[in-house]
JSON list of C-alpha atoms in Angstrom, two decimals:
[
{"chain": "H", "resi": 1056, "resn": "MET", "atom": "CA", "xyz": [2.17, 13.56, -11.84]},
{"chain": "H", "resi": 1057, "resn": "THR", "atom": "CA", "xyz": [-0.18, 10.61, -11.94]},
{"chain": "H", "resi": 1058, "resn": "ARG", "atom": "CA", "xyz": [-1.02, 8.79, -8.77]},
{"chain": "H", "resi": 1059, "resn": "THR", "atom": "CA", "xyz": [0.68, 5.44, -8.14]},
{"chain": "H", "resi": 1060, "resn": "PRO", "atom": "CA", "xyz": [-1.88, 2.63, -7.79]},
{"chain": "H", "resi": 1061, "resn": "PRO", "atom": "CA", "xyz": [-2.18, 1.10, -4.30]},
{"chain": "H", "resi": 1062, "resn": "THR", "atom": "CA", "xyz": [-0.93, -2.29, -5.50]},
{"chain": "H", "resi": 1063, "resn": "ALA", "atom": "CA", "xyz": [2.26, -0.70, -6.86]},
{"chain": "H", "resi": 1064, "resn": "ARG", "atom": "CA", "xyz": [2.78, 1.25, -3.61]},
{"chain": "H", "resi": 1065, "resn": "LYS", "atom": "CA", "xyz": [2.34, -1.95, -1.59]},
{"chain": "H", "resi": 1066, "resn": "ALA", "atom": "CA", "xyz": [4.76, -3.79, -3.88]},
{"chain": "H", "resi": 1067, "resn": "LEU", "atom": "CA", "xyz": [7.36, -1.03, -3.38]},
{"chain": "H", "resi": 1068, "resn": "LEU", "atom": "CA", "xyz": [6.83, -1.10, 0.38]},
{"chain": "H", "resi": 1069, "resn": "THR", "atom": "CA", "xyz": [7.18, -4.90, 0.44]},
{"chain": "H", "resi": 1070, "resn": "LEU", "atom": "CA", "xyz": [10.36, -4.76, -1.65]},
{"chain": "H", "resi": 1071, "resn": "HIS", "atom": "CA", "xyz": [11.75, -2.04, 0.61]},
{"chain": "H", "resi": 1072, "resn": "LEU", "atom": "CA", "xyz": [10.99, -4.08, 3.72]},
{"chain": "H", "resi": 1073, "resn": "VAL", "atom": "CA", "xyz": [12.50, -7.27, 2.27]},
{"chain": "H", "resi": 1074, "resn": "THR", "atom": "CA", "xyz": [15.72, -5.57, 1.15]},
{"chain": "H", "resi": 1075, "resn": "SER", "atom": "CA", "xyz": [15.98, -3.63, 4.43]},
{"chain": "H", "resi": 1076, "resn": "LEU", "atom": "CA", "xyz": [15.53, -6.78, 6.50]},
{"chain": "H", "resi": 1077, "resn": "GLY", "atom": "CA", "xyz": [18.08, -8.57, 4.33]},
{"chain": "H", "resi": 1078, "resn": "TRP", "atom": "CA", "xyz": [20.53, -5.71, 4.84]},
{"chain": "H", "resi": 1079, "resn": "LEU", "atom": "CA", "xyz": [19.96, -5.77, 8.60]},
{"chain": "H", "resi": 1080, "resn": "GLY", "atom": "CA", "xyz": [20.38, -9.56, 8.68]},
{"chain": "H", "resi": 1081, "resn": "ALA", "atom": "CA", "xyz": [23.63, -9.43, 6.72]},
{"chain": "H", "resi": 1082, "resn": "ASP", "atom": "CA", "xyz": [24.83, -6.66, 9.02]},
{"chain": "H", "resi": 1083, "resn": "LEU", "atom": "CA", "xyz": [24.09, -8.78, 12.09]},
{"chain": "H", "resi": 1084, "resn": "VAL", "atom": "CA", "xyz": [25.96, -11.71, 10.52]},
{"chain": "H", "resi": 1085, "resn": "LEU", "atom": "CA", "xyz": [29.00, -9.46, 9.93]},
{"chain": "H", "resi": 1086, "resn": "LEU", "atom": "CA", "xyz": [28.78, -8.24, 13.52]},
{"chain": "H", "resi": 1087, "resn": "THR", "atom": "CA", "xyz": [28.58, -11.82, 14.77]},
{"chain": "H", "resi": 1088, "resn": "LEU", "atom": "CA", "xyz": [31.59, -12.87, 12.69]},
{"chain": "H", "resi": 1089, "resn": "GLY", "atom": "CA", "xyz": [33.61, -9.89, 13.94]},
{"chain": "H", "resi": 1090, "resn": "VAL", "atom": "CA", "xyz": [32.78, -10.69, 17.55]},
{"chain": "H", "resi": 1091, "resn": "ALA", "atom": "CA", "xyz": [33.61, -14.37, 16.96]},
{"chain": "H", "resi": 1092, "resn": "VAL", "atom": "CA", "xyz": [37.15, -13.43, 15.89]},
{"chain": "H", "resi": 1093, "resn": "LEU", "atom": "CA", "xyz": [37.58, -11.19, 18.93]},
{"chain": "H", "resi": 1094, "resn": "ARG", "atom": "CA", "xyz": [36.46, -14.12, 21.11]},
{"chain": "H", "resi": 1095, "resn": "GLY", "atom": "CA", "xyz": [39.00, -16.52, 19.60]},
{"chain": "H", "resi": 1096, "resn": "ALA", "atom": "CA", "xyz": [37.57, -17.89, 16.33]},
{"chain": "H", "resi": 1097, "resn": "ASP", "atom": "CA", "xyz": [40.12, -18.54, 13.57]},
{"chain": "H", "resi": 1098, "resn": "PRO", "atom": "CA", "xyz": [40.48, -15.33, 11.49]},
{"chain": "H", "resi": 1099, "resn": "ASP", "atom": "CA", "xyz": [41.79, -17.37, 8.55]},
{"chain": "H", "resi": 1100, "resn": "VAL", "atom": "CA", "xyz": [38.37, -19.03, 8.39]},
{"chain": "H", "resi": 1101, "resn": "VAL", "atom": "CA", "xyz": [36.07, -16.21, 9.53]},
{"chain": "H", "resi": 1102, "resn": "TYR", "atom": "CA", "xyz": [37.40, -13.23, 7.56]},
{"chain": "H", "resi": 1103, "resn": "PRO", "atom": "CA", "xyz": [37.12, -14.82, 4.11]},
{"chain": "H", "resi": 1104, "resn": "VAL", "atom": "CA", "xyz": [33.48, -15.64, 4.95]},
{"chain": "H", "resi": 1105, "resn": "ALA", "atom": "CA", "xyz": [32.89, -12.06, 6.13]},
{"chain": "H", "resi": 1106, "resn": "ALA", "atom": "CA", "xyz": [34.48, -10.74, 2.93]},
{"chain": "H", "resi": 1107, "resn": "LEU", "atom": "CA", "xyz": [32.20, -12.95, 0.83]},
{"chain": "H", "resi": 1108, "resn": "ILE", "atom": "CA", "xyz": [29.09, -11.85, 2.73]},
{"chain": "H", "resi": 1109, "resn": "GLY", "atom": "CA", "xyz": [30.12, -8.19, 2.56]},
{"chain": "H", "resi": 1110, "resn": "THR", "atom": "CA", "xyz": [30.85, -8.29, -1.16]},
{"chain": "H", "resi": 1111, "resn": "VAL", "atom": "CA", "xyz": [28.12, -10.57, -2.45]},
{"chain": "H", "resi": 1112, "resn": "LEU", "atom": "CA", "xyz": [25.27, -9.79, -0.06]},
{"chain": "H", "resi": 1113, "resn": "PHE", "atom": "CA", "xyz": [25.79, -6.74, 2.14]},
{"chain": "H", "resi": 1114, "resn": "ALA", "atom": "CA", "xyz": [26.95, -4.18, -0.44]},
{"chain": "H", "resi": 1115, "resn": "PRO", "atom": "CA", "xyz": [24.32, -5.09, -3.10]},
{"chain": "H", "resi": 1116, "resn": "LEU", "atom": "CA", "xyz": [21.56, -5.02, -0.48]},
{"chain": "H", "resi": 1117, "resn": "ALA", "atom": "CA", "xyz": [22.71, -1.56, 0.66]},
{"chain": "H", "resi": 1118, "resn": "VAL", "atom": "CA", "xyz": [22.36, -0.24, -2.89]},
{"chain": "H", "resi": 1119, "resn": "ALA", "atom": "CA", "xyz": [19.01, -2.01, -3.33]},
{"chain": "H", "resi": 1120, "resn": "VAL", "atom": "CA", "xyz": [17.62, -0.54, -0.11]},
{"chain": "H", "resi": 1121, "resn": "TRP", "atom": "CA", "xyz": [18.65, 2.97, -1.15]},
{"chain": "H", "resi": 1122, "resn": "THR", "atom": "CA", "xyz": [17.29, 2.58, -4.70]},
{"chain": "H", "resi": 1123, "resn": "VAL", "atom": "CA", "xyz": [13.95, 1.08, -3.66]},
{"chain": "H", "resi": 1124, "resn": "GLY", "atom": "CA", "xyz": [13.60, 3.63, -0.85]},
{"chain": "H", "resi": 1125, "resn": "VAL", "atom": "CA", "xyz": [14.14, 6.57, -3.20]},
{"chain": "H", "resi": 1126, "resn": "ALA", "atom": "CA", "xyz": [11.75, 5.08, -5.77]},
{"chain": "H", "resi": 1127, "resn": "SER", "atom": "CA", "xyz": [9.19, 4.46, -3.06]},
{"chain": "H", "resi": 1128, "resn": "ALA", "atom": "CA", "xyz": [9.47, 8.01, -1.76]},
{"chain": "H", "resi": 1129, "resn": "LEU", "atom": "CA", "xyz": [9.18, 9.54, -5.22]},
{"chain": "H", "resi": 1130, "resn": "LEU", "atom": "CA", "xyz": [6.20, 7.42, -6.25]},
{"chain": "H", "resi": 1131, "resn": "THR", "atom": "CA", "xyz": [4.15, 7.71, -3.07]},
{"chain": "H", "resi": 1132, "resn": "PRO", "atom": "CA", "xyz": [2.55, 10.64, -1.25]},
{"chain": "H", "resi": 1133, "resn": "TRP", "atom": "CA", "xyz": [5.53, 10.81, 1.15]},
{"chain": "H", "resi": 1134, "resn": "LYS", "atom": "CA", "xyz": [7.85, 12.22, -1.54]},
{"chain": "H", "resi": 1135, "resn": "LEU", "atom": "CA", "xyz": [11.57, 12.61, -0.97]},
{"chain": "H", "resi": 1136, "resn": "LEU", "atom": "CA", "xyz": [11.88, 15.99, 0.73]},
{"chain": "H", "resi": 1137, "resn": "ARG", "atom": "CA", "xyz": [8.32, 16.67, 1.87]},
{"chain": "H", "resi": 1138, "resn": "TYR", "atom": "CA", "xyz": [8.61, 15.17, 5.36]},
{"chain": "H", "resi": 1139, "resn": "ARG", "atom": "CA", "xyz": [11.53, 15.54, 7.75]},
{"chain": "H", "resi": 1140, "resn": "TRP", "atom": "CA", "xyz": [11.55, 11.88, 8.77]},
{"chain": "H", "resi": 1141, "resn": "VAL", "atom": "CA", "xyz": [11.90, 10.80, 5.12]},
{"chain": "H", "resi": 1142, "resn": "SER", "atom": "CA", "xyz": [14.74, 13.27, 4.60]},
{"chain": "H", "resi": 1143, "resn": "VAL", "atom": "CA", "xyz": [16.56, 12.05, 7.72]},
{"chain": "H", "resi": 1144, "resn": "LYS", "atom": "CA", "xyz": [16.14, 8.43, 6.61]},
{"chain": "H", "resi": 1145, "resn": "LEU", "atom": "CA", "xyz": [17.50, 9.37, 3.17]},
{"chain": "H", "resi": 1146, "resn": "LEU", "atom": "CA", "xyz": [20.49, 11.06, 4.80]},
{"chain": "H", "resi": 1147, "resn": "ILE", "atom": "CA", "xyz": [21.19, 8.09, 7.10]},
{"chain": "H", "resi": 1148, "resn": "THR", "atom": "CA", "xyz": [20.82, 5.53, 4.33]},
{"chain": "H", "resi": 1149, "resn": "THR", "atom": "CA", "xyz": [22.92, 7.53, 1.85]},
{"chain": "H", "resi": 1150, "resn": "ALA", "atom": "CA", "xyz": [25.73, 7.92, 4.40]},
{"chain": "H", "resi": 1151, "resn": "MET", "atom": "CA", "xyz": [25.59, 4.22, 5.22]},
{"chain": "H", "resi": 1152, "resn": "VAL", "atom": "CA", "xyz": [25.67, 3.17, 1.56]},
{"chain": "H", "resi": 1153, "resn": "VAL", "atom": "CA", "xyz": [28.69, 5.38, 0.90]},
{"chain": "H", "resi": 1154, "resn": "LEU", "atom": "CA", "xyz": [30.48, 4.00, 3.98]},
{"chain": "H", "resi": 1155, "resn": "VAL", "atom": "CA", "xyz": [29.62, 0.41, 3.05]},
{"chain": "H", "resi": 1156, "resn": "LEU", "atom": "CA", "xyz": [30.79, 0.76, -0.55]},
{"chain": "H", "resi": 1157, "resn": "PHE", "atom": "CA", "xyz": [33.93, 2.82, 0.02]},
{"chain": "H", "resi": 1158, "resn": "LEU", "atom": "CA", "xyz": [35.13, 1.78, 3.50]},
{"chain": "H", "resi": 1159, "resn": "LEU", "atom": "CA", "xyz": [33.61, -1.40, 4.87]},
{"chain": "H", "resi": 1160, "resn": "THR", "atom": "CA", "xyz": [33.64, -3.53, 1.72]},
{"chain": "H", "resi": 1161, "resn": "PRO", "atom": "CA", "xyz": [37.32, -2.81, 0.94]},
{"chain": "H", "resi": 1162, "resn": "ASN", "atom": "CA", "xyz": [38.20, -3.45, 4.61]},
{"chain": "H", "resi": 1163, "resn": "LEU", "atom": "CA", "xyz": [36.33, -6.76, 4.52]},
{"chain": "H", "resi": 1164, "resn": "ARG", "atom": "CA", "xyz": [38.17, -7.77, 1.33]},
{"chain": "H", "resi": 1165, "resn": "ALA", "atom": "CA", "xyz": [41.51, -6.90, 2.94]},
{"chain": "H", "resi": 1166, "resn": "ALA", "atom": "CA", "xyz": [40.58, -8.87, 6.06]},
{"chain": "H", "resi": 1167, "resn": "GLY", "atom": "CA", "xyz": [39.63, -11.83, 3.89]},
{"chain": "H", "resi": 1168, "resn": "GLU", "atom": "CA", "xyz": [43.03, -11.75, 2.23]},
{"chain": "H", "resi": 1169, "resn": "LEU", "atom": "CA", "xyz": [45.08, -11.12, 5.39]},
{"chain": "H", "resi": 1170, "resn": "GLY", "atom": "CA", "xyz": [43.22, -13.41, 7.79]},
{"chain": "H", "resi": 1171, "resn": "ALA", "atom": "CA", "xyz": [45.20, -13.78, 11.00]},
{"chain": "H", "resi": 1172, "resn": "ALA", "atom": "CA", "xyz": [47.73, -11.20, 9.81]},
{"chain": "H", "resi": 1173, "resn": "LEU", "atom": "CA", "xyz": [45.09, -8.44, 10.11]},
{"chain": "H", "resi": 1174, "resn": "PRO", "atom": "CA", "xyz": [46.18, -5.94, 12.80]},
{"chain": "H", "resi": 1175, "resn": "ALA", "atom": "CA", "xyz": [44.16, -5.86, 16.04]},
{"chain": "H", "resi": 1176, "resn": "ARG", "atom": "CA", "xyz": [43.08, -2.26, 15.37]},
{"chain": "H", "resi": 1177, "resn": "ASP", "atom": "CA", "xyz": [41.48, -3.33, 12.10]},
{"chain": "H", "resi": 1178, "resn": "ARG", "atom": "CA", "xyz": [39.80, -6.29, 13.79]},
{"chain": "H", "resi": 1179, "resn": "ALA", "atom": "CA", "xyz": [38.03, -3.92, 16.16]},
{"chain": "H", "resi": 1180, "resn": "ASP", "atom": "CA", "xyz": [36.87, -1.82, 13.19]},
{"chain": "H", "resi": 1181, "resn": "LEU", "atom": "CA", "xyz": [35.17, -4.91, 11.75]},
{"chain": "H", "resi": 1182, "resn": "VAL", "atom": "CA", "xyz": [33.05, -5.06, 14.92]},
{"chain": "H", "resi": 1183, "resn": "ILE", "atom": "CA", "xyz": [32.46, -1.33, 15.40]},
{"chain": "H", "resi": 1184, "resn": "ALA", "atom": "CA", "xyz": [31.25, -0.67, 11.83]},
{"chain": "H", "resi": 1185, "resn": "PRO", "atom": "CA", "xyz": [28.45, -3.28, 11.85]},
{"chain": "H", "resi": 1186, "resn": "ALA", "atom": "CA", "xyz": [27.46, -2.27, 15.40]},
{"chain": "H", "resi": 1187, "resn": "VAL", "atom": "CA", "xyz": [27.08, 1.37, 14.34]},
{"chain": "H", "resi": 1188, "resn": "SER", "atom": "CA", "xyz": [25.24, 0.50, 11.13]},
{"chain": "H", "resi": 1189, "resn": "THR", "atom": "CA", "xyz": [22.86, -1.81, 13.00]},
{"chain": "H", "resi": 1190, "resn": "SER", "atom": "CA", "xyz": [22.07, 1.07, 15.35]},
{"chain": "H", "resi": 1191, "resn": "LEU", "atom": "CA", "xyz": [21.46, 3.41, 12.42]},
{"chain": "H", "resi": 1192, "resn": "MET", "atom": "CA", "xyz": [19.16, 0.85, 10.79]},
{"chain": "H", "resi": 1193, "resn": "VAL", "atom": "CA", "xyz": [17.16, 0.63, 14.01]},
{"chain": "H", "resi": 1194, "resn": "ILE", "atom": "CA", "xyz": [16.90, 4.44, 14.08]},
{"chain": "H", "resi": 1195, "resn": "ALA", "atom": "CA", "xyz": [15.68, 4.44, 10.46]},
{"chain": "H", "resi": 1196, "resn": "THR", "atom": "CA", "xyz": [13.09, 1.80, 11.38]},
{"chain": "H", "resi": 1197, "resn": "VAL", "atom": "CA", "xyz": [11.86, 3.88, 14.31]},
{"chain": "H", "resi": 1198, "resn": "LEU", "atom": "CA", "xyz": [11.56, 6.90, 12.01]},
{"chain": "H", "resi": 1199, "resn": "SER", "atom": "CA", "xyz": [9.50, 4.85, 9.55]},
{"chain": "H", "resi": 1200, "resn": "THR", "atom": "CA", "xyz": [7.26, 3.58, 12.31]},
{"chain": "H", "resi": 1201, "resn": "TYR", "atom": "CA", "xyz": [6.61, 6.80, 14.23]},
{"chain": "H", "resi": 1202, "resn": "LYS", "atom": "CA", "xyz": [7.02, 9.36, 11.40]},
{"chain": "H", "resi": 1203, "resn": "PRO", "atom": "CA", "xyz": [8.00, 12.26, 13.70]},
{"chain": "H", "resi": 1204, "resn": "TRP", "atom": "CA", "xyz": [8.47, 15.97, 12.96]},
{"chain": "H", "resi": 1205, "resn": "GLY", "atom": "CA", "xyz": [5.77, 16.49, 10.33]},
{"chain": "H", "resi": 1206, "resn": "ARG", "atom": "CA", "xyz": [6.13, 18.25, 7.00]},
{"chain": "H", "resi": 1207, "resn": "MET", "atom": "CA", "xyz": [8.98, 20.45, 5.90]},
{"chain": "H", "resi": 1208, "resn": "ARG", "atom": "CA", "xyz": [8.25, 24.16, 5.60]},
{"chain": "H", "resi": 1209, "resn": "ARG", "atom": "CA", "xyz": [6.80, 25.18, 2.26]},
{"chain": "H", "resi": 1210, "resn": "THR", "atom": "CA", "xyz": [9.21, 27.24, 0.19]},
{"chain": "H", "resi": 1211, "resn": "GLY", "atom": "CA", "xyz": [6.81, 28.67, -2.36]},
{"chain": "H", "resi": 1212, "resn": "PRO", "atom": "CA", "xyz": [4.62, 31.78, -2.14]},
{"chain": "H", "resi": 1213, "resn": "PRO", "atom": "CA", "xyz": [2.20, 31.87, 0.78]},
{"chain": "H", "resi": 1214, "resn": "ALA", "atom": "CA", "xyz": [-1.12, 30.17, 0.21]},
{"chain": "H", "resi": 1215, "resn": "PRO", "atom": "CA", "xyz": [-4.07, 32.51, -0.32]},
{"chain": "H", "resi": 1216, "resn": "ASN", "atom": "CA", "xyz": [-6.30, 33.20, 2.66]},
{"chain": "H", "resi": 1217, "resn": "ARG", "atom": "CA", "xyz": [-9.12, 30.69, 2.30]},
{"chain": "H", "resi": 1218, "resn": "ARG", "atom": "CA", "xyz": [-11.20, 31.92, 5.25]},
{"chain": "H", "resi": 1219, "resn": "SER", "atom": "CA", "xyz": [-12.76, 34.83, 3.42]},
{"chain": "H", "resi": 1220, "resn": "PRO", "atom": "CA", "xyz": [-13.89, 34.79, -0.21]},
{"chain": "H", "resi": 1221, "resn": "VAL", "atom": "CA", "xyz": [-12.74, 38.40, -0.44]},
{"chain": "H", "resi": 1222, "resn": "ALA", "atom": "CA", "xyz": [-9.23, 38.10, 0.95]},
{"chain": "H", "resi": 1223, "resn": "GLY", "atom": "CA", "xyz": [-7.34, 41.33, 1.37]},
{"chain": "H", "resi": 1224, "resn": "ARG", "atom": "CA", "xyz": [-10.43, 43.57, 1.13]},
{"chain": "H", "resi": 1225, "resn": "ALA", "atom": "CA", "xyz": [-11.32, 45.73, 4.13]},
{"chain": "H", "resi": 1226, "resn": "SER", "atom": "CA", "xyz": [-14.77, 45.13, 5.54]},
{"chain": "H", "resi": 1227, "resn": "ALA", "atom": "CA", "xyz": [-17.16, 48.06, 5.70]}
]
């Protein structure tokens, strides 16, 4: 595989940072809107806005973050499954994207349609989900910053002994 030029790697990193920050920002807006309803804001006004943000901004950014992150991992020395921290980030992000697309977005659409008729239990879910995803995004950011745990174990044959030019031969 040919090496990705530094300018392309920096462009991927920049795109990943921009989409990730956008995703985090949209998540914090959804959290703020959910808390506003719990504190007395009009659900008939707030939930349609939350549904619009979730559908038009949050869900597409989730997919963009995942796509750019995978591309970045594959095209840089980090690779996708070479380092544990990259694998954990991939797992976190994949789980979040699935939850956003198949649970949160439909719940936001339903809230937008129901407004004040949305049950209290579902209102709490629209605060808990963004709070959990914000926490997971912070964890992913910490992993990217500190890069803990090192490389995954190699699965191929053991590397030859490089200490001695005559590996495996008994010395006389």
